[in-house]
Amino acid sequence: MTHARTILGSIDGPELPEGVAFEDHGDRLVLTATTGLAGIASGRFVEPTVAVGLSVPSRDDTVYLGHGWTQFAMPMRATPTQPFDLTPASNLFSPAAVLPLAIRSGDGCALLAPLDAWHEQIITFDQDERGVHAFRWGWHGDLDTVPAGTVTTLGVYEGDTIHDCYARWADDLRAAHPIERYGADDPILTTLSYWTDNGAAYWYRTETGRTLPESLTDKLHELDGLGVPIGAVELDSWFYPHETLRPVAEIGYPEEVPPTGMTRWEPRDDVVPEGIAELHGRLDARPLILHSRHIDAASPYVAEDPDGWWTDRTAHPKDPEWFGRWLDDAKAWGATCMEQDWMLLFWFGCRALRAAPGRATDWQRTLDRLAAERDLSLIFCMATPGDYFTVAELERVIAVRTSDDYRFADDPGRLWRWYLLNNLLARSLGVPVFKDCFFTGSDAGDDPLDGDPHAEVEAVLSAFSAGIVGIGDRIGRTDLAVIDRLIDEHGRVVTSETPMVLRPESFFDAATDGRLTWAEAWDGEHRYVLALHLDNTEAPLAGHLELGEDVLVYGWRSGTAAVGDQISTLLEPRDWALFVCCPLQGDPGGRTAVVGDPQRYATRGGSGSDAVASDRLRWVEGQGLLPT
């Protein structure tokens, strides 16, 4: 049965090479290799050798939003008259390919998203300075050998809002991959963690007169003395050697960071001479999150595995079981989690991973199994879209980073929007998210490492991750008031049931649209609505949001409440407002509503779980807000 479509048009007579069949079922497009194929690569990832043209709308009101094949699946926006911005987020890759692709046109939306072949299918586009002119879907151009029977399926979802489309895609994914994700009680998810990655105070930096392990140990002991419970500690790429050895210096920014790979996954003698296990003991045996990245072509590991997939830039073992040696080390050193970072360079650094279907997916499935065998968890970072999709079937991935590095962009609003857009992608895949670490202190003083003027926005966004909440303050710079809004009296993180995502009204907006950005997260029937001023203008912006039903709207910052079906606010640039929308109970004249704990950002803390402190707030019609 072919399903009728209103946004994606018909696809007539695609030109395919012999041995490939195409089927249009309306709600999904299917490519099948009817015979084995070899030597078919075009030599360029964005030049598919097997593809069909997509008839997408090009009305004046049409907007395209795609996730680029670059780090953190960077969201990119275009219209028929405005091209996608392919300026890379850093000095890495930003090819002209996306997946999934969301479309808004007229009164409807569409989502084109994969249902299998996670790493092999892409949507490419033709564009110039006048705008986007055509889209094609198919196999990426580095795919060279395809066995007979290989199937590639693109789901086509249409609905009134883009959220409707994502929800239907999520239903299909979970029906096909009904996994039980590990880690609900993992301290990395349930307590604050301390991070030393890019953007944090102690990333290749030390306090004056102290080593990096001493700086880290002293910071953790300071937090202990302040009563700030830290449940896990991340050790970043500074602990192992790279092909270009980066200096570790006293407080101050390090030199330019080249994207070279690791040479050995073991402690640097000049940074952690005592070894990771000894440092783990000095950190009071807190669970460790250990960072890992792609292998450099100059690594001695290359000589150990001459049959591996080696290039002039990066190296990748052909046998995915090889990575078990790193997980064995991690377990022995005191880690409970491996942060698999720089996934972009695993993919684009080693063409052999792209040459045949399933190679990257098999590596990630094996990594998941190896972690399970050792009772370890995984975090994916700098993931491509293909890596995101694979997470739908991986049980040991407890979180995915959904935006670029903290304080990486000149405009933090770019990263906030990135996070809120990608959270919808991660939510559909059923995985918690990680915004990245942040500073809790807002006063930067004379040193940018001393604080962040947008610290509370970062804290609010982290609080609604439904996942990891990690801080990276230097010694003497932790704001206890912010910490108290993130955890309960037992030291558990108070977060929402679902990660915060952009509302449909804001999903397709550009940064210069002159409107407030609206996002929301849920705890049961309670809804948290966040308003952000992300427009590039320096003038204040007023915003109005229709909620669709009467609820109690509690203004978190103002401490006021009113019954209504709408929210209005006025914000200065980079300012924010948080509203807790509480369902009403009872009949008019005697209605009540539960706000929860107004001292925490997530006042209901997982739909009223034990994470919420006893200091609750409720509303009674005719009496107003009352403490319980």
Tab-separated table of N, CA, C and O in Angstrom, residues 180-255:
chain	number	residue	atom	x	y	z
A	180	GLU	N	16.341	-2.065	26.570
A	180	GLU	CA	16.238	-1.514	27.917
A	180	GLU	C	17.566	-0.832	28.222
A	180	GLU	O	18.577	-1.493	28.469
A	181	ARG	N	17.571	0.495	28.170
A	181	ARG	CA	18.835	1.217	28.290
A	181	ARG	C	19.387	1.128	29.701
A	181	ARG	O	18.696	1.333	30.689
A	182	TYR	N	20.681	0.858	29.760
A	182	TYR	CA	21.388	0.737	31.030
A	182	TYR	C	21.612	2.125	31.653
A	182	TYR	O	21.707	3.120	30.950
A	183	GLY	N	21.689	2.172	32.979
A	183	GLY	CA	22.217	3.366	33.620
A	183	GLY	C	21.243	4.233	34.361
A	183	GLY	O	21.606	5.333	34.792
A	184	ALA	N	19.991	3.803	34.559
A	184	ALA	CA	19.019	4.669	35.231
A	184	ALA	C	19.493	5.082	36.611
A	184	ALA	O	19.203	6.187	37.071
A	185	ASP	N	20.236	4.208	37.296
A	185	ASP	CA	20.738	4.513	38.640
A	185	ASP	C	22.229	4.795	38.654
A	185	ASP	O	22.851	4.817	39.725
A	186	ASP	N	22.815	5.003	37.496
A	186	ASP	CA	24.244	5.298	37.405
A	186	ASP	C	24.518	6.649	38.058
A	186	ASP	O	23.840	7.634	37.763
A	187	PRO	N	25.522	6.747	38.956
A	187	PRO	CA	25.818	8.043	39.580
A	187	PRO	C	26.187	9.128	38.584
A	187	PRO	O	26.049	10.315	38.882
A	188	ILE	N	26.636	8.739	37.397
A	188	ILE	CA	26.937	9.755	36.382
A	188	ILE	C	25.670	10.483	35.958
A	188	ILE	O	25.702	11.666	35.603
A	189	LEU	N	24.530	9.783	35.999
A	189	LEU	CA	23.248	10.383	35.634
A	189	LEU	C	22.503	10.944	36.838
A	189	LEU	O	21.718	11.880	36.693
A	190	THR	N	22.719	10.394	38.006
A	190	THR	CA	21.884	10.763	39.156
A	190	THR	C	22.528	11.764	40.098
A	190	THR	O	21.852	12.312	40.960
A	191	THR	N	23.840	12.008	39.956
A	191	THR	CA	24.526	12.974	40.805
A	191	THR	C	25.329	13.945	39.942
A	191	THR	O	25.556	13.694	38.755
A	192	LEU	N	25.788	15.022	40.553
A	192	LEU	CA	26.671	15.947	39.843
A	192	LEU	C	27.984	15.253	39.520
A	192	LEU	O	28.506	14.464	40.308
A	193	SER	N	28.519	15.558	38.352
A	193	SER	CA	29.846	15.079	37.988
A	193	SER	C	30.759	16.280	37.762
A	193	SER	O	30.296	17.391	37.512
A	194	TYR	N	32.066	16.040	37.878
A	194	TYR	CA	33.054	17.105	37.684
A	194	TYR	C	33.875	16.782	36.444
A	194	TYR	O	34.361	15.656	36.281
A	195	TRP	N	34.044	17.787	35.568
A	195	TRP	CA	34.625	17.566	34.243
A	195	TRP	C	35.885	18.397	34.036
A	195	TRP	O	36.009	19.518	34.554
A	196	THR	N	36.796	17.832	33.231
A	196	THR	CA	38.060	18.510	32.915
A	196	THR	C	38.264	18.596	31.410
A	196	THR	O	39.392	18.554	30.924
A	197	ASP	N	37.164	18.711	30.661
A	197	ASP	CA	37.286	18.764	29.202
A	197	ASP	C	37.346	20.204	28.718
A	197	ASP	O	37.366	21.147	29.515
A	198	ASN	N	37.367	20.376	27.399
A	198	ASN	CA	37.462	21.703	26.802
A	198	ASN	C	36.346	22.599	27.328
A	198	ASN	O	35.176	22.238	27.271
A	199	GLY	N	36.707	23.773	27.825
A	199	GLY	CA	35.750	24.681	28.436
A	199	GLY	C	35.806	24.668	29.943
A	199	GLY	O	35.429	25.647	30.595
A	200	ALA	N	36.275	23.568	30.531
A	200	ALA	CA	36.400	23.476	31.980
A	200	ALA	C	37.689	24.154	32.442
A	200	ALA	O	38.586	24.441	31.647
A	201	ALA	N	37.786	24.390	33.744
A	201	ALA	CA	38.935	25.123	34.280
A	201	ALA	C	40.235	24.352	34.124
A	201	ALA	O	41.285	24.946	33.869
A	202	TYR	N	40.191	23.022	34.280
A	202	TYR	CA	41.429	22.259	34.330
A	202	TYR	C	41.610	21.357	33.110
A	202	TYR	O	41.994	20.196	33.210
A	203	TRP	N	41.334	21.920	31.954
A	203	TRP	CA	41.610	21.236	30.688
A	203	TRP	C	42.958	21.717	30.176
A	203	TRP	O	43.086	22.843	29.682
A	204	TYR	N	43.991	20.898	30.340
A	204	TYR	CA	45.369	21.261	30.007
A	204	TYR	C	45.838	22.481	30.804
A	204	TYR	O	46.717	23.211	30.364
A	205	ARG	N	45.236	22.717	31.963
A	205	ARG	CA	45.603	23.853	32.803
A	205	ARG	C	45.727	23.385	34.244
A	205	ARG	O	45.090	22.417	34.660
A	206	THR	N	46.525	24.102	35.007
A	206	THR	CA	46.670	23.818	36.427
A	206	THR	C	46.540	25.108	37.216
A	206	THR	O	46.680	26.209	36.670
A	207	GLU	N	46.289	24.985	38.508
A	207	GLU	CA	46.431	26.131	39.390
A	207	GLU	C	47.921	26.468	39.508
A	207	GLU	O	48.796	25.597	39.350
A	208	THR	N	48.230	27.720	39.784
A	208	THR	CA	49.613	28.160	39.892
A	208	THR	C	50.347	27.348	40.966
A	208	THR	O	49.870	27.211	42.090
A	209	GLY	N	51.485	26.794	40.578
A	209	GLY	CA	52.302	26.060	41.526
A	209	GLY	C	51.822	24.657	41.827
A	209	GLY	O	52.364	24.000	42.726
A	210	ARG	N	50.814	24.163	41.091
A	210	ARG	CA	50.303	22.816	41.329
A	210	ARG	C	50.287	22.033	40.028
A	210	ARG	O	50.166	22.601	38.947
A	211	THR	N	50.404	20.737	40.158
A	211	THR	CA	50.246	19.882	38.987
A	211	THR	C	48.761	19.766	38.670
A	211	THR	O	47.895	20.170	39.445
A	212	LEU	N	48.469	19.158	37.515
A	212	LEU	CA	47.061	18.993	37.155
A	212	LEU	C	46.357	18.031	38.121
A	212	LEU	O	45.263	18.338	38.613
A	213	PRO	N	46.943	16.872	38.452
A	213	PRO	CA	46.289	16.031	39.459
A	213	PRO	C	46.115	16.726	40.803
A	213	PRO	O	45.092	16.535	41.470
A	214	GLU	N	47.091	17.539	41.213
A	214	GLU	CA	46.945	18.278	42.474
A	214	GLU	C	45.824	19.294	42.394
A	214	GLU	O	45.035	19.450	43.339
A	215	SER	N	45.725	20.004	41.277
A	215	SER	CA	44.645	20.987	41.101
A	215	SER	C	43.288	20.302	41.170
A	215	SER	O	42.358	20.784	41.825
A	216	LEU	N	43.184	19.162	40.494
A	216	LEU	CA	41.921	18.432	40.472
A	216	LEU	C	41.582	17.884	41.861
A	216	LEU	O	40.443	18.004	42.329
A	217	THR	N	42.564	17.298	42.527
A	217	THR	CA	42.332	16.755	43.862
A	217	THR	C	41.921	17.854	44.834
A	217	THR	O	40.970	17.696	45.618
A	218	ASP	N	42.611	18.985	44.785
A	218	ASP	CA	42.279	20.094	45.690
A	218	ASP	C	40.880	20.627	45.417
A	218	ASP	O	40.152	21.001	46.350
A	219	LYS	N	40.482	20.681	44.159
A	219	LYS	CA	39.133	21.156	43.825
A	219	LYS	C	38.076	20.203	44.369
A	219	LYS	O	37.063	20.627	44.942
A	220	LEU	N	38.296	18.910	44.202
A	220	LEU	CA	37.324	17.944	44.709
A	220	LEU	C	37.227	17.995	46.218
A	220	LEU	O	36.127	17.903	46.795
A	221	HIS	N	38.345	18.183	46.904
A	221	HIS	CA	38.308	18.292	48.363
A	221	HIS	C	37.628	19.589	48.791
A	221	HIS	O	36.934	19.621	49.824
A	222	GLU	N	37.807	20.660	48.012
A	222	GLU	CA	37.088	21.900	48.303
A	222	GLU	C	35.583	21.676	48.195
A	222	GLU	O	34.821	22.104	49.075
A	223	LEU	N	35.150	21.015	47.146
A	223	LEU	CA	33.727	20.752	46.977
A	223	LEU	C	33.189	19.870	48.105
A	223	LEU	O	32.072	20.086	48.588
A	224	ASP	N	33.983	18.902	48.540
A	224	ASP	CA	33.574	18.087	49.681
A	224	ASP	C	33.347	18.962	50.908
A	224	ASP	O	32.356	18.805	51.629
A	225	GLY	N	34.272	19.882	51.151
A	225	GLY	CA	34.152	20.762	52.308
A	225	GLY	C	32.952	21.688	52.234
A	225	GLY	O	32.402	22.084	53.274
A	226	LEU	N	32.557	22.026	51.014
A	226	LEU	CA	31.387	22.898	50.830
A	226	LEU	C	30.085	22.110	50.861
A	226	LEU	O	29.006	22.715	50.762
A	227	GLY	N	30.179	20.804	50.962
A	227	GLY	CA	28.971	19.989	50.963
A	227	GLY	C	28.383	19.772	49.587
A	227	GLY	O	27.189	19.503	49.458
A	228	VAL	N	29.212	19.884	48.545
A	228	VAL	CA	28.753	19.656	47.169
A	228	VAL	C	29.120	18.227	46.785
A	228	VAL	O	30.293	17.914	46.576
A	229	PRO	N	28.150	17.337	46.694
A	229	PRO	CA	28.467	15.935	46.409
A	229	PRO	C	28.773	15.719	44.927
A	229	PRO	O	27.960	16.019	44.067
A	230	ILE	N	29.956	15.209	44.655
A	230	ILE	CA	30.359	14.888	43.284
A	230	ILE	C	30.393	13.370	43.159
A	230	ILE	O	31.150	12.689	43.850
A	231	GLY	N	29.573	12.846	42.251
A	231	GLY	CA	29.442	11.403	42.131
A	231	GLY	C	30.372	10.756	41.140
A	231	GLY	O	30.558	9.534	41.170
A	232	ALA	N	30.984	11.537	40.228
A	232	ALA	CA	31.889	10.975	39.226
A	232	ALA	C	32.791	12.083	38.722
A	232	ALA	O	32.430	13.272	38.779
A	233	VAL	N	33.966	11.717	38.225
A	233	VAL	CA	34.959	12.683	37.735
A	233	VAL	C	35.414	12.258	36.345
A	233	VAL	O	35.777	11.088	36.132
A	234	GLU	N	35.400	13.205	35.406
A	234	GLU	CA	35.860	12.939	34.040
A	234	GLU	C	37.308	13.366	33.878
A	234	GLU	O	37.676	14.494	34.242
A	235	LEU	N	38.136	12.476	33.358
A	235	LEU	CA	39.519	12.784	32.996
A	235	LEU	C	39.584	12.866	31.483
A	235	LEU	O	39.334	11.875	30.797
A	236	ASP	N	39.952	14.025	30.973
A	236	ASP	CA	39.880	14.255	29.535
A	236	ASP	C	41.185	13.864	28.847
A	236	ASP	O	42.066	13.224	29.428
A	237	SER	N	41.330	14.329	27.608
A	237	SER	CA	42.424	13.890	26.745
A	237	SER	C	43.793	14.327	27.225
A	237	SER	O	44.802	13.887	26.664
A	238	TRP	N	43.866	15.155	28.268
A	238	TRP	CA	45.165	15.567	28.797
A	238	TRP	C	45.916	14.423	29.463
A	238	TRP	O	47.123	14.518	29.689
A	239	PHE	N	45.230	13.318	29.760
A	239	PHE	CA	45.912	12.272	30.537
A	239	PHE	C	46.714	11.309	29.663
A	239	PHE	O	47.529	10.546	30.176
A	240	TYR	N	46.508	11.302	28.337
A	240	TYR	CA	47.252	10.377	27.485
A	240	TYR	C	47.944	11.149	26.360
A	240	TYR	O	47.555	12.263	25.998
A	241	PRO	N	49.004	10.584	25.759
A	241	PRO	CA	49.773	11.303	24.745
A	241	PRO	C	49.106	11.288	23.371
A	241	PRO	O	48.446	10.325	22.994
A	242	HIS	N	49.332	12.384	22.624
A	242	HIS	CA	48.867	12.521	21.246
A	242	HIS	C	50.078	12.638	20.326
A	242	HIS	O	51.201	12.866	20.777
A	243	GLU	N	49.810	12.555	19.031
A	243	GLU	CA	50.897	12.714	18.065
A	243	GLU	C	51.516	14.102	18.186
A	243	GLU	O	52.723	14.257	18.116
A	244	THR	N	50.668	15.142	18.372
A	244	THR	CA	51.163	16.471	18.716
A	244	THR	C	50.922	16.649	20.207
A	244	THR	O	49.773	16.803	20.638
A	245	LEU	N	51.986	16.602	21.006
A	245	LEU	CA	51.856	16.626	22.464
A	245	LEU	C	51.508	18.034	22.917
A	245	LEU	O	52.255	18.987	22.697
A	246	ARG	N	50.363	18.167	23.543
A	246	ARG	CA	49.896	19.475	23.973
A	246	ARG	C	50.465	19.813	25.351
A	246	ARG	O	50.479	18.964	26.243
A	247	PRO	N	50.899	21.046	25.543
A	247	PRO	CA	51.451	21.401	26.855
A	247	PRO	C	50.356	21.521	27.908
A	247	PRO	O	49.212	21.839	27.604
A	248	VAL	N	50.722	21.226	29.136
A	248	VAL	CA	49.857	21.484	30.287
A	248	VAL	C	50.480	22.634	31.046
A	248	VAL	O	51.610	22.543	31.522
A	249	ALA	N	49.759	23.752	31.137
A	249	ALA	CA	50.320	24.980	31.685
A	249	ALA	C	49.504	25.479	32.866
A	249	ALA	O	48.406	24.983	33.134
A	250	GLU	N	50.046	26.485	33.574
A	250	GLU	CA	49.295	27.103	34.651
A	250	GLU	C	48.125	27.883	34.063
A	250	GLU	O	48.052	28.120	32.861
A	251	ILE	N	47.196	28.275	34.928
A	251	ILE	CA	45.943	28.911	34.517
A	251	ILE	C	46.167	29.897	33.380
A	251	ILE	O	47.031	30.781	33.434
A	252	GLY	N	45.384	29.762	32.339
A	252	GLY	CA	45.509	30.526	31.106
A	252	GLY	C	45.136	29.614	29.962
A	252	GLY	O	45.142	28.394	30.098
A	253	TYR	N	44.794	30.164	28.823
A	253	TYR	CA	44.341	29.330	27.712
A	253	TYR	C	45.510	28.623	27.056
A	253	TYR	O	46.580	29.197	26.872
A	254	PRO	N	45.340	27.346	26.675
A	254	PRO	CA	46.415	26.624	25.984
A	254	PRO	C	46.566	27.107	24.558
A	254	PRO	O	45.755	27.889	24.065
A	255	GLU	N	47.604	26.625	23.914
A	255	GLU	CA	47.815	26.973	22.519
A	255	GLU	C	46.739	26.345	21.650
A	255	GLU	O	45.899	25.577	22.109
